[in-house]
Amino acid sequence: MSSFEPNSDGTFRYEVMKSSSDGVYNEADRLNWLQMYLDDNALCPNGYEITEKKNILVQKSFIGDAYREIIYGRCT
């Protein structure tokens, strides 16, 4: 599950769930999903930079913790 919130000033907030036990998807995959969203919606045609990342623990489990990763960025 992910969400994307573009702002009129060229900044954005991208949120995606991740798990410490998830051996299938990694950081590169999550950034690829972000790039696909930007491309599909004709946003940031000259690229982007990440200005901040936050990882928020949403669930602890013996099989692995679940996090909400929030990425803040801006178009370049």
PDB file of N, CA, C and O in Angstrom:
ATOM      1  N   MET A   1       0.851  -1.173   0.000  1.00  0.00           N
ATOM      2  CA  MET A   1       0.000   0.000   0.000  1.00  0.00           C
ATOM      3  C   MET A   1       0.894   1.232   0.000  1.00  0.00           C
ATOM      4  O   MET A   1       1.874   1.305   0.724  1.00  0.00           O
ATOM      5  N   SER A   2       0.547   2.206  -0.838  1.00  0.00           N
ATOM      6  CA  SER A   2       1.311   3.449  -0.879  1.00  0.00           C
ATOM      7  C   SER A   2       0.369   4.605  -1.186  1.00  0.00           C
ATOM      8  O   SER A   2      -0.750   4.409  -1.640  1.00  0.00           O
ATOM      9  N   SER A   3       0.861   5.797  -0.903  1.00  0.00           N
ATOM     10  CA  SER A   3       0.105   7.006  -1.250  1.00  0.00           C
ATOM     11  C   SER A   3       1.093   8.075  -1.674  1.00  0.00           C
ATOM     12  O   SER A   3       2.264   8.050  -1.277  1.00  0.00           O
ATOM     13  N   PHE A   4       0.621   8.990  -2.479  1.00  0.00           N
ATOM     14  CA  PHE A   4       1.459  10.069  -3.002  1.00  0.00           C
ATOM     15  C   PHE A   4       0.669  11.362  -2.927  1.00  0.00           C
ATOM     16  O   PHE A   4      -0.485  11.405  -3.354  1.00  0.00           O
ATOM     17  N   GLU A   5       1.284  12.396  -2.376  1.00  0.00           N
ATOM     18  CA  GLU A   5       0.642  13.706  -2.268  1.00  0.00           C
ATOM     19  C   GLU A   5       1.547  14.768  -2.888  1.00  0.00           C
ATOM     20  O   GLU A   5       2.529  15.178  -2.280  1.00  0.00           O
ATOM     21  N   PRO A   6       1.233  15.215  -4.106  1.00  0.00           N
ATOM     22  CA  PRO A   6       2.012  16.299  -4.716  1.00  0.00           C
ATOM     23  C   PRO A   6       1.537  17.651  -4.180  1.00  0.00           C
ATOM     24  O   PRO A   6       0.375  17.822  -3.828  1.00  0.00           O
ATOM     25  N   ASN A   7       2.452  18.590  -4.113  1.00  0.00           N
ATOM     26  CA  ASN A   7       2.123  19.958  -3.702  1.00  0.00           C
ATOM     27  C   ASN A   7       2.386  20.912  -4.852  1.00  0.00           C
ATOM     28  O   ASN A   7       3.212  20.637  -5.727  1.00  0.00           O
ATOM     29  N   SER A   8       1.710  22.028  -4.862  1.00  0.00           N
ATOM     30  CA  SER A   8       1.830  22.988  -5.970  1.00  0.00           C
ATOM     31  C   SER A   8       3.215  23.619  -6.065  1.00  0.00           C
ATOM     32  O   SER A   8       3.572  24.152  -7.108  1.00  0.00           O
ATOM     33  N   ASP A   9       4.004  23.557  -5.001  1.00  0.00           N
ATOM     34  CA  ASP A   9       5.343  24.161  -5.030  1.00  0.00           C
ATOM     35  C   ASP A   9       6.424  23.192  -5.515  1.00  0.00           C
ATOM     36  O   ASP A   9       7.614  23.473  -5.426  1.00  0.00           O
ATOM     37  N   GLY A  10       6.035  22.032  -6.043  1.00  0.00           N
ATOM     38  CA  GLY A  10       6.992  21.068  -6.575  1.00  0.00           C
ATOM     39  C   GLY A  10       7.513  20.084  -5.541  1.00  0.00           C
ATOM     40  O   GLY A  10       8.362  19.256  -5.857  1.00  0.00           O
ATOM     41  N   THR A  11       6.995  20.143  -4.334  1.00  0.00           N
ATOM     42  CA  THR A  11       7.381  19.167  -3.323  1.00  0.00           C
ATOM     43  C   THR A  11       6.341  18.051  -3.288  1.00  0.00           C
ATOM     44  O   THR A  11       5.257  18.185  -3.844  1.00  0.00           O
ATOM     45  N   PHE A  12       6.691  16.959  -2.629  1.00  0.00           N
ATOM     46  CA  PHE A  12       5.751  15.857  -2.526  1.00  0.00           C
ATOM     47  C   PHE A  12       6.018  15.053  -1.259  1.00  0.00           C
ATOM     48  O   PHE A  12       7.075  15.161  -0.644  1.00  0.00           O
ATOM     49  N   ARG A  13       5.021  14.243  -0.927  1.00  0.00           N
ATOM     50  CA  ARG A  13       5.099  13.308   0.204  1.00  0.00           C
ATOM     51  C   ARG A  13       4.683  11.953  -0.332  1.00  0.00           C
ATOM     52  O   ARG A  13       3.591  11.795  -0.888  1.00  0.00           O
ATOM     53  N   TYR A  14       5.545  10.962  -0.178  1.00  0.00           N
ATOM     54  CA  TYR A  14       5.288   9.609  -0.649  1.00  0.00           C
ATOM     55  C   TYR A  14       5.344   8.682   0.560  1.00  0.00           C
ATOM     56  O   TYR A  14       6.281   8.736   1.358  1.00  0.00           O
ATOM     57  N   GLU A  15       4.332   7.867   0.713  1.00  0.00           N
ATOM     58  CA  GLU A  15       4.246   6.969   1.866  1.00  0.00           C
ATOM     59  C   GLU A  15       4.064   5.544   1.384  1.00  0.00           C
ATOM     60  O   GLU A  15       3.249   5.278   0.501  1.00  0.00           O
ATOM     61  N   VAL A  16       4.844   4.633   1.961  1.00  0.00           N
ATOM     62  CA  VAL A  16       4.781   3.229   1.561  1.00  0.00           C
ATOM     63  C   VAL A  16       5.018   2.356   2.794  1.00  0.00           C
ATOM     64  O   VAL A  16       5.761   2.716   3.690  1.00  0.00           O
ATOM     65  N   MET A  17       4.342   1.215   2.837  1.00  0.00           N
ATOM     66  CA  MET A  17       4.534   0.277   3.930  1.00  0.00           C
ATOM     67  C   MET A  17       5.745  -0.602   3.625  1.00  0.00           C
ATOM     68  O   MET A  17       5.995  -0.958   2.475  1.00  0.00           O
ATOM     69  N   LYS A  18       6.477  -0.951   4.683  1.00  0.00           N
ATOM     70  CA  LYS A  18       7.590  -1.880   4.527  1.00  0.00           C
ATOM     71  C   LYS A  18       7.695  -2.727   5.779  1.00  0.00           C
ATOM     72  O   LYS A  18       7.166  -2.370   6.831  1.00  0.00           O
ATOM     73  N   SER A  19       8.377  -3.847   5.652  1.00  0.00           N
ATOM     74  CA  SER A  19       8.491  -4.794   6.752  1.00  0.00           C
ATOM     75  C   SER A  19       9.929  -5.249   6.879  1.00  0.00           C
ATOM     76  O   SER A  19      10.622  -5.440   5.869  1.00  0.00           O
ATOM     77  N   SER A  20      10.372  -5.435   8.108  1.00  0.00           N
ATOM     78  CA  SER A  20      11.728  -5.936   8.323  1.00  0.00           C
ATOM     79  C   SER A  20      11.854  -7.400   7.896  1.00  0.00           C
ATOM     80  O   SER A  20      12.951  -7.890   7.676  1.00  0.00           O
ATOM     81  N   SER A  21      10.747  -8.090   7.755  1.00  0.00           N
ATOM     82  CA  SER A  21      10.776  -9.496   7.335  1.00  0.00           C
ATOM     83  C   SER A  21      10.518  -9.654   5.840  1.00  0.00           C
ATOM     84  O   SER A  21      10.503 -10.761   5.327  1.00  0.00           O
ATOM     85  N   ASP A  22      10.310  -8.564   5.131  1.00  0.00           N
ATOM     86  CA  ASP A  22       9.981  -8.603   3.712  1.00  0.00           C
ATOM     87  C   ASP A  22      11.261  -8.791   2.895  1.00  0.00           C
ATOM     88  O   ASP A  22      11.998  -7.854   2.669  1.00  0.00           O
ATOM     89  N   GLY A  23      11.500 -10.020   2.481  1.00  0.00           N
ATOM     90  CA  GLY A  23      12.682 -10.297   1.688  1.00  0.00           C
ATOM     91  C   GLY A  23      12.473 -10.081   0.204  1.00  0.00           C
ATOM     92  O   GLY A  23      13.380 -10.261  -0.592  1.00  0.00           O
ATOM     93  N   VAL A  24      11.256  -9.697  -0.189  1.00  0.00           N
ATOM     94  CA  VAL A  24      10.935  -9.550  -1.603  1.00  0.00           C
ATOM     95  C   VAL A  24      11.185  -8.121  -2.090  1.00  0.00           C
ATOM     96  O   VAL A  24      11.805  -7.901  -3.119  1.00  0.00           O
ATOM     97  N   TYR A  25      10.705  -7.135  -1.346  1.00  0.00           N
ATOM     98  CA  TYR A  25      10.814  -5.739  -1.767  1.00  0.00           C
ATOM     99  C   TYR A  25      11.846  -5.017  -0.925  1.00  0.00           C
ATOM    100  O   TYR A  25      11.910  -5.192   0.287  1.00  0.00           O
ATOM    101  N   ASN A  26      12.660  -4.204  -1.578  1.00  0.00           N
ATOM    102  CA  ASN A  26      13.699  -3.468  -0.875  1.00  0.00           C
ATOM    103  C   ASN A  26      13.610  -1.974  -1.204  1.00  0.00           C
ATOM    104  O   ASN A  26      12.690  -1.526  -1.885  1.00  0.00           O
ATOM    105  N   GLU A  27      14.589  -1.231  -0.738  1.00  0.00           N
ATOM    106  CA  GLU A  27      14.603   0.225  -0.948  1.00  0.00           C
ATOM    107  C   GLU A  27      14.571   0.576  -2.433  1.00  0.00           C
ATOM    108  O   GLU A  27      13.856   1.483  -2.852  1.00  0.00           O
ATOM    109  N   ALA A  28      15.319  -0.145  -3.230  1.00  0.00           N
ATOM    110  CA  ALA A  28      15.337   0.124  -4.673  1.00  0.00           C
ATOM    111  C   ALA A  28      13.949  -0.069  -5.280  1.00  0.00           C
ATOM    112  O   ALA A  28      13.532   0.710  -6.146  1.00  0.00           O
ATOM    113  N   ASP A  29      13.228  -1.087  -4.834  1.00  0.00           N
ATOM    114  CA  ASP A  29      11.866  -1.312  -5.326  1.00  0.00           C
ATOM    115  C   ASP A  29      10.958  -0.145  -4.956  1.00  0.00           C
ATOM    116  O   ASP A  29      10.194   0.340  -5.785  1.00  0.00           O
ATOM    117  N   ARG A  30      11.040   0.307  -3.702  1.00  0.00           N
ATOM    118  CA  ARG A  30      10.176   1.410  -3.264  1.00  0.00           C
ATOM    119  C   ARG A  30      10.476   2.692  -4.041  1.00  0.00           C
ATOM    120  O   ARG A  30       9.556   3.420  -4.430  1.00  0.00           O
ATOM    121  N   LEU A  31      11.747   2.950  -4.319  1.00  0.00           N
ATOM    122  CA  LEU A  31      12.092   4.142  -5.105  1.00  0.00           C
ATOM    123  C   LEU A  31      11.676   3.970  -6.558  1.00  0.00           C
ATOM    124  O   LEU A  31      11.304   4.948  -7.221  1.00  0.00           O
ATOM    125  N   ASN A  32      11.710   2.750  -7.060  1.00  0.00           N
ATOM    126  CA  ASN A  32      11.233   2.489  -8.418  1.00  0.00           C
ATOM    127  C   ASN A  32       9.735   2.752  -8.517  1.00  0.00           C
ATOM    128  O   ASN A  32       9.258   3.321  -9.506  1.00  0.00           O
ATOM    129  N   TRP A  33       8.966   2.341  -7.495  1.00  0.00           N
ATOM    130  CA  TRP A  33       7.526   2.623  -7.487  1.00  0.00           C
ATOM    131  C   TRP A  33       7.272   4.119  -7.485  1.00  0.00           C
ATOM    132  O   TRP A  33       6.375   4.610  -8.171  1.00  0.00           O
ATOM    133  N   LEU A  34       8.074   4.859  -6.729  1.00  0.00           N
ATOM    134  CA  LEU A  34       7.944   6.324  -6.710  1.00  0.00           C
ATOM    135  C   LEU A  34       8.206   6.887  -8.104  1.00  0.00           C
ATOM    136  O   LEU A  34       7.431   7.698  -8.613  1.00  0.00           O
ATOM    137  N   GLN A  35       9.280   6.438  -8.744  1.00  0.00           N
ATOM    138  CA  GLN A  35       9.609   6.934 -10.082  1.00  0.00           C
ATOM    139  C   GLN A  35       8.519   6.586 -11.086  1.00  0.00           C
ATOM    140  O   GLN A  35       8.164   7.401 -11.938  1.00  0.00           O
ATOM    141  N   MET A  36       7.949   5.396 -10.986  1.00  0.00           N
ATOM    142  CA  MET A  36       6.859   5.011 -11.888  1.00  0.00           C
ATOM    143  C   MET A  36       5.660   5.937 -11.702  1.00  0.00           C
ATOM    144  O   MET A  36       5.039   6.354 -12.690  1.00  0.00           O
ATOM    145  N   TYR A  37       5.327   6.269 -10.460  1.00  0.00           N
ATOM    146  CA  TYR A  37       4.208   7.177 -10.211  1.00  0.00           C
ATOM    147  C   TYR A  37       4.500   8.550 -10.816  1.00  0.00           C
ATOM    148  O   TYR A  37       3.641   9.148 -11.475  1.00  0.00           O
ATOM    149  N   LEU A  38       5.715   9.050 -10.598  1.00  0.00           N
ATOM    150  CA  LEU A  38       6.081  10.351 -11.154  1.00  0.00           C
ATOM    151  C   LEU A  38       5.995  10.332 -12.680  1.00  0.00           C
ATOM    152  O   LEU A  38       5.445  11.259 -13.288  1.00  0.00           O
ATOM    153  N   ASP A  39       6.511   9.285 -13.301  1.00  0.00           N
ATOM    154  CA  ASP A  39       6.470   9.170 -14.763  1.00  0.00           C
ATOM    155  C   ASP A  39       5.036   9.067 -15.274  1.00  0.00           C
ATOM    156  O   ASP A  39       4.666   9.756 -16.234  1.00  0.00           O
ATOM    157  N   ASP A  40       4.227   8.216 -14.652  1.00  0.00           N
ATOM    158  CA  ASP A  40       2.841   8.013 -15.091  1.00  0.00           C
ATOM    159  C   ASP A  40       2.011   9.290 -15.000  1.00  0.00           C
ATOM    160  O   ASP A  40       1.041   9.448 -15.738  1.00  0.00           O
ATOM    161  N   ASN A  41       2.369  10.180 -14.091  1.00  0.00           N
ATOM    162  CA  ASN A  41       1.598  11.406 -13.877  1.00  0.00           C
ATOM    163  C   ASN A  41       2.315  12.665 -14.355  1.00  0.00           C
ATOM    164  O   ASN A  41       1.901  13.779 -14.023  1.00  0.00           O
ATOM    165  N   ALA A  42       3.365  12.476 -15.146  1.00  0.00           N
ATOM    166  CA  ALA A  42       4.127  13.589 -15.737  1.00  0.00           C
ATOM    167  C   ALA A  42       4.568  14.603 -14.675  1.00  0.00           C
ATOM    168  O   ALA A  42       4.459  15.804 -14.867  1.00  0.00           O
ATOM    169  N   LEU A  43       5.073  14.075 -13.560  1.00  0.00           N
ATOM    170  CA  LEU A  43       5.576  14.923 -12.488  1.00  0.00           C
ATOM    171  C   LEU A  43       7.098  14.817 -12.433  1.00  0.00           C
ATOM    172  O   LEU A  43       7.666  13.772 -12.738  1.00  0.00           O
ATOM    173  N   CYS A  44       7.754  15.895 -12.075  1.00  0.00           N
ATOM    174  CA  CYS A  44       9.216  15.938 -11.920  1.00  0.00           C
ATOM    175  C   CYS A  44       9.949  15.441 -13.174  1.00  0.00           C
ATOM    176  O   CYS A  44      10.790  14.531 -13.094  1.00  0.00           O
ATOM    177  N   PRO A  45       9.672  16.021 -14.355  1.00  0.00           N
ATOM    178  CA  PRO A  45      10.310  15.535 -15.583  1.00  0.00           C
ATOM    179  C   PRO A  45      11.828  15.687 -15.581  1.00  0.00           C
ATOM    180  O   PRO A  45      12.525  14.991 -16.321  1.00  0.00           O
ATOM    181  N   ASN A  46      12.353  16.583 -14.753  1.00  0.00           N
ATOM    182  CA  ASN A  46      13.804  16.782 -14.680  1.00  0.00           C
ATOM    183  C   ASN A  46      14.422  16.068 -13.485  1.00  0.00           C
ATOM    184  O   ASN A  46      15.554  16.350 -13.108  1.00  0.00           O
ATOM    185  N   GLY A  47      13.664  15.179 -12.871  1.00  0.00           N
ATOM    186  CA  GLY A  47      14.171  14.430 -11.731  1.00  0.00           C
ATOM    187  C   GLY A  47      13.676  14.992 -10.406  1.00  0.00           C
ATOM    188  O   GLY A  47      12.894  15.947 -10.369  1.00  0.00           O
ATOM    189  N   TYR A  48      14.145  14.399  -9.342  1.00  0.00           N
ATOM    190  CA  TYR A  48      13.723  14.808  -8.005  1.00  0.00           C
ATOM    191  C   TYR A  48      14.860  14.549  -7.028  1.00  0.00           C
ATOM    192  O   TYR A  48      15.820  13.830  -7.332  1.00  0.00           O
ATOM    193  N   GLU A  49      14.743  15.131  -5.856  1.00  0.00           N
ATOM    194  CA  GLU A  49      15.667  14.808  -4.779  1.00  0.00           C
ATOM    195  C   GLU A  49      14.863  14.536  -3.518  1.00  0.00           C
ATOM    196  O   GLU A  49      13.802  15.138  -3.313  1.00  0.00           O
ATOM    197  N   ILE A  50      15.349  13.606  -2.741  1.00  0.00           N
ATOM    198  CA  ILE A  50      14.719  13.285  -1.467  1.00  0.00           C
ATOM    199  C   ILE A  50      15.262  14.253  -0.431  1.00  0.00           C
ATOM    200  O   ILE A  50      16.479  14.400  -0.292  1.00  0.00           O
ATOM    201  N   THR A  51      14.360  14.918   0.269  1.00  0.00           N
ATOM    202  CA  THR A  51      14.778  15.893   1.272  1.00  0.00           C
ATOM    203  C   THR A  51      14.699  15.352   2.696  1.00  0.00           C
ATOM    204  O   THR A  51      15.379  15.851   3.583  1.00  0.00           O
ATOM    205  N   GLU A  52      13.884  14.319   2.897  1.00  0.00           N
ATOM    206  CA  GLU A  52      13.760  13.737   4.236  1.00  0.00           C
ATOM    207  C   GLU A  52      13.085  12.374   4.136  1.00  0.00           C
ATOM    208  O   GLU A  52      12.244  12.151   3.260  1.00  0.00           O
ATOM    209  N   LYS A  53      13.482  11.470   5.023  1.00  0.00           N
ATOM    210  CA  LYS A  53      12.837  10.157   5.138  1.00  0.00           C
ATOM    211  C   LYS A  53      12.526   9.912   6.608  1.00  0.00           C
ATOM    212  O   LYS A  53      13.329  10.225   7.482  1.00  0.00           O
ATOM    213  N   LYS A  54      11.368   9.316   6.846  1.00  0.00           N
ATOM    214  CA  LYS A  54      10.972   8.925   8.195  1.00  0.00           C
ATOM    215  C   LYS A  54      10.464   7.496   8.146  1.00  0.00           C
ATOM    216  O   LYS A  54       9.746   7.122   7.214  1.00  0.00           O
ATOM    217  N   ASN A  55      10.833   6.720   9.140  1.00  0.00           N
ATOM    218  CA  ASN A  55      10.304   5.366   9.292  1.00  0.00           C
ATOM    219  C   ASN A  55       9.540   5.324  10.600  1.00  0.00           C
ATOM    220  O   ASN A  55      10.103   5.572  11.663  1.00  0.00           O
ATOM    221  N   ILE A  56       8.267   5.012  10.499  1.00  0.00           N
ATOM    222  CA  ILE A  56       7.397   4.985  11.668  1.00  0.00           C
ATOM    223  C   ILE A  56       6.973   3.542  11.925  1.00  0.00           C
ATOM    224  O   ILE A  56       6.387   2.893  11.045  1.00  0.00           O
ATOM    225  N   LEU A  57       7.299   3.039  13.094  1.00  0.00           N
ATOM    226  CA  LEU A  57       6.919   1.683  13.465  1.00  0.00           C
ATOM    227  C   LEU A  57       5.409   1.621  13.658  1.00  0.00           C
ATOM    228  O   LEU A  57       4.838   2.397  14.413  1.00  0.00           O
ATOM    229  N   VAL A  58       4.765   0.706  12.938  1.00  0.00           N
ATOM    230  CA  VAL A  58       3.312   0.565  13.063  1.00  0.00           C
ATOM    231  C   VAL A  58       2.913  -0.749  13.713  1.00  0.00           C
ATOM    232  O   VAL A  58       1.802  -0.873  14.216  1.00  0.00           O
ATOM    233  N   GLN A  59       3.837  -1.730  13.727  1.00  0.00           N
ATOM    234  CA  GLN A  59       3.518  -3.002  14.366  1.00  0.00           C
ATOM    235  C   GLN A  59       4.802  -3.773  14.645  1.00  0.00           C
ATOM    236  O   GLN A  59       5.655  -3.900  13.774  1.00  0.00           O
ATOM    237  N   LYS A  60       4.920  -4.278  15.855  1.00  0.00           N
ATOM    238  CA  LYS A  60       6.026  -5.165  16.218  1.00  0.00           C
ATOM    239  C   LYS A  60       5.501  -6.592  16.200  1.00  0.00           C
ATOM    240  O   LYS A  60       4.397  -6.859  16.636  1.00  0.00           O
ATOM    241  N   SER A  61       6.326  -7.488  15.672  1.00  0.00           N
ATOM    242  CA  SER A  61       5.917  -8.881  15.566  1.00  0.00           C
ATOM    243  C   SER A  61       7.147  -9.771  15.666  1.00  0.00           C
ATOM    244  O   SER A  61       8.248  -9.369  15.283  1.00  0.00           O
ATOM    245  N   PHE A  62       6.957 -10.987  16.114  1.00  0.00           N
ATOM    246  CA  PHE A  62       8.072 -11.930  16.200  1.00  0.00           C
ATOM    247  C   PHE A  62       8.563 -12.354  14.820  1.00  0.00           C
ATOM    248  O   PHE A  62       9.675 -12.849  14.674  1.00  0.00           O
ATOM    249  N   ILE A  63       7.750 -12.178  13.792  1.00  0.00           N
ATOM    250  CA  ILE A  63       8.180 -12.523  12.435  1.00  0.00           C
ATOM    251  C   ILE A  63       8.761 -11.331  11.685  1.00  0.00           C
ATOM    252  O   ILE A  63       9.268 -11.467  10.595  1.00  0.00           O
ATOM    253  N   GLY A  64       8.687 -10.147  12.262  1.00  0.00           N
ATOM    254  CA  GLY A  64       9.237  -8.951  11.633  1.00  0.00           C
ATOM    255  C   GLY A  64       8.373  -7.745  11.905  1.00  0.00           C
ATOM    256  O   GLY A  64       7.157  -7.856  12.003  1.00  0.00           O
ATOM    257  N   ASP A  65       9.009  -6.612  12.047  1.00  0.00           N
ATOM    258  CA  ASP A  65       8.298  -5.369  12.330  1.00  0.00           C
ATOM    259  C   ASP A  65       7.790  -4.731  11.038  1.00  0.00           C
ATOM    260  O   ASP A  65       8.398  -4.878   9.982  1.00  0.00           O
ATOM    261  N   ALA A  66       6.673  -4.018  11.139  1.00  0.00           N
ATOM    262  CA  ALA A  66       6.103  -3.309   9.991  1.00  0.00           C
ATOM    263  C   ALA A  66       6.301  -1.812  10.207  1.00  0.00           C
ATOM    264  O   ALA A  66       6.109  -1.308  11.314  1.00  0.00           O
ATOM    265  N   TYR A  67       6.688  -1.140   9.150  1.00  0.00           N
ATOM    266  CA  TYR A  67       6.952   0.294   9.194  1.00  0.00           C
ATOM    267  C   TYR A  67       6.187   1.014   8.102  1.00  0.00           C
ATOM    268  O   TYR A  67       5.909   0.454   7.048  1.00  0.00           O
ATOM    269  N   ARG A  68       5.906   2.263   8.350  1.00  0.00           N
ATOM    270  CA  ARG A  68       5.404   3.175   7.334  1.00  0.00           C
ATOM    271  C   ARG A  68       6.591   4.081   7.004  1.00  0.00           C
ATOM    272  O   ARG A  68       7.091   4.796   7.868  1.00  0.00           O
ATOM    273  N   GLU A  69       7.065   4.016   5.780  1.00  0.00           N
ATOM    274  CA  GLU A  69       8.166   4.884   5.355  1.00  0.00           C
ATOM    275  C   GLU A  69       7.555   6.100   4.672  1.00  0.00           C
ATOM    276  O   GLU A  69       6.753   5.959   3.746  1.00  0.00           O
ATOM    277  N   ILE A  70       7.942   7.269   5.133  1.00  0.00           N
ATOM    278  CA  ILE A  70       7.462   8.518   4.534  1.00  0.00           C
ATOM    279  C   ILE A  70       8.667   9.207   3.907  1.00  0.00           C
ATOM    280  O   ILE A  70       9.675   9.446   4.578  1.00  0.00           O
ATOM    281  N   ILE A  71       8.542   9.499   2.634  1.00  0.00           N
ATOM    282  CA  ILE A  71       9.622  10.158   1.888  1.00  0.00           C
ATOM    283  C   ILE A  71       9.113  11.526   1.452  1.00  0.00           C
ATOM    284  O   ILE A  71       8.065  11.631   0.802  1.00  0.00           O
ATOM    285  N   TYR A  72       9.858  12.539   1.816  1.00  0.00           N
ATOM    286  CA  TYR A  72       9.572  13.896   1.362  1.00  0.00           C
ATOM    287  C   TYR A  72      10.589  14.253   0.296  1.00  0.00           C
ATOM    288  O   TYR A  72      11.769  13.915   0.419  1.00  0.00           O
ATOM    289  N   GLY A  73      10.125  14.880  -0.762  1.00  0.00           N
ATOM    290  CA  GLY A  73      11.037  15.226  -1.840  1.00  0.00           C
ATOM    291  C   GLY A  73      10.589  16.476  -2.566  1.00  0.00           C
ATOM    292  O   GLY A  73       9.544  17.057  -2.262  1.00  0.00           O
ATOM    293  N   ARG A  74      11.408  16.844  -3.531  1.00  0.00           N
ATOM    294  CA  ARG A  74      11.052  17.995  -4.370  1.00  0.00           C
ATOM    295  C   ARG A  74      11.570  17.750  -5.776  1.00  0.00           C
ATOM    296  O   ARG A  74      12.581  17.076  -5.984  1.00  0.00           O
ATOM    297  N   CYS A  75      10.829  18.286  -6.722  1.00  0.00           N
ATOM    298  CA  CYS A  75      11.256  18.190  -8.126  1.00  0.00           C
ATOM    299  C   CYS A  75      12.463  19.090  -8.342  1.00  0.00           C
ATOM    300  O   CYS A  75      12.570  20.159  -7.734  1.00  0.00           O
ATOM    301  N   THR A  76      13.362  18.658  -9.206  1.00  0.00           N
ATOM    302  CA  THR A  76      14.554  19.461  -9.511  1.00  0.00           C
ATOM    303  C   THR A  76      14.411  20.135 -10.850  1.00  0.00           C
ATOM    304  O   THR A  76      13.529  19.842 -11.624  1.00  0.00           O
TER     305      THR A  76
END
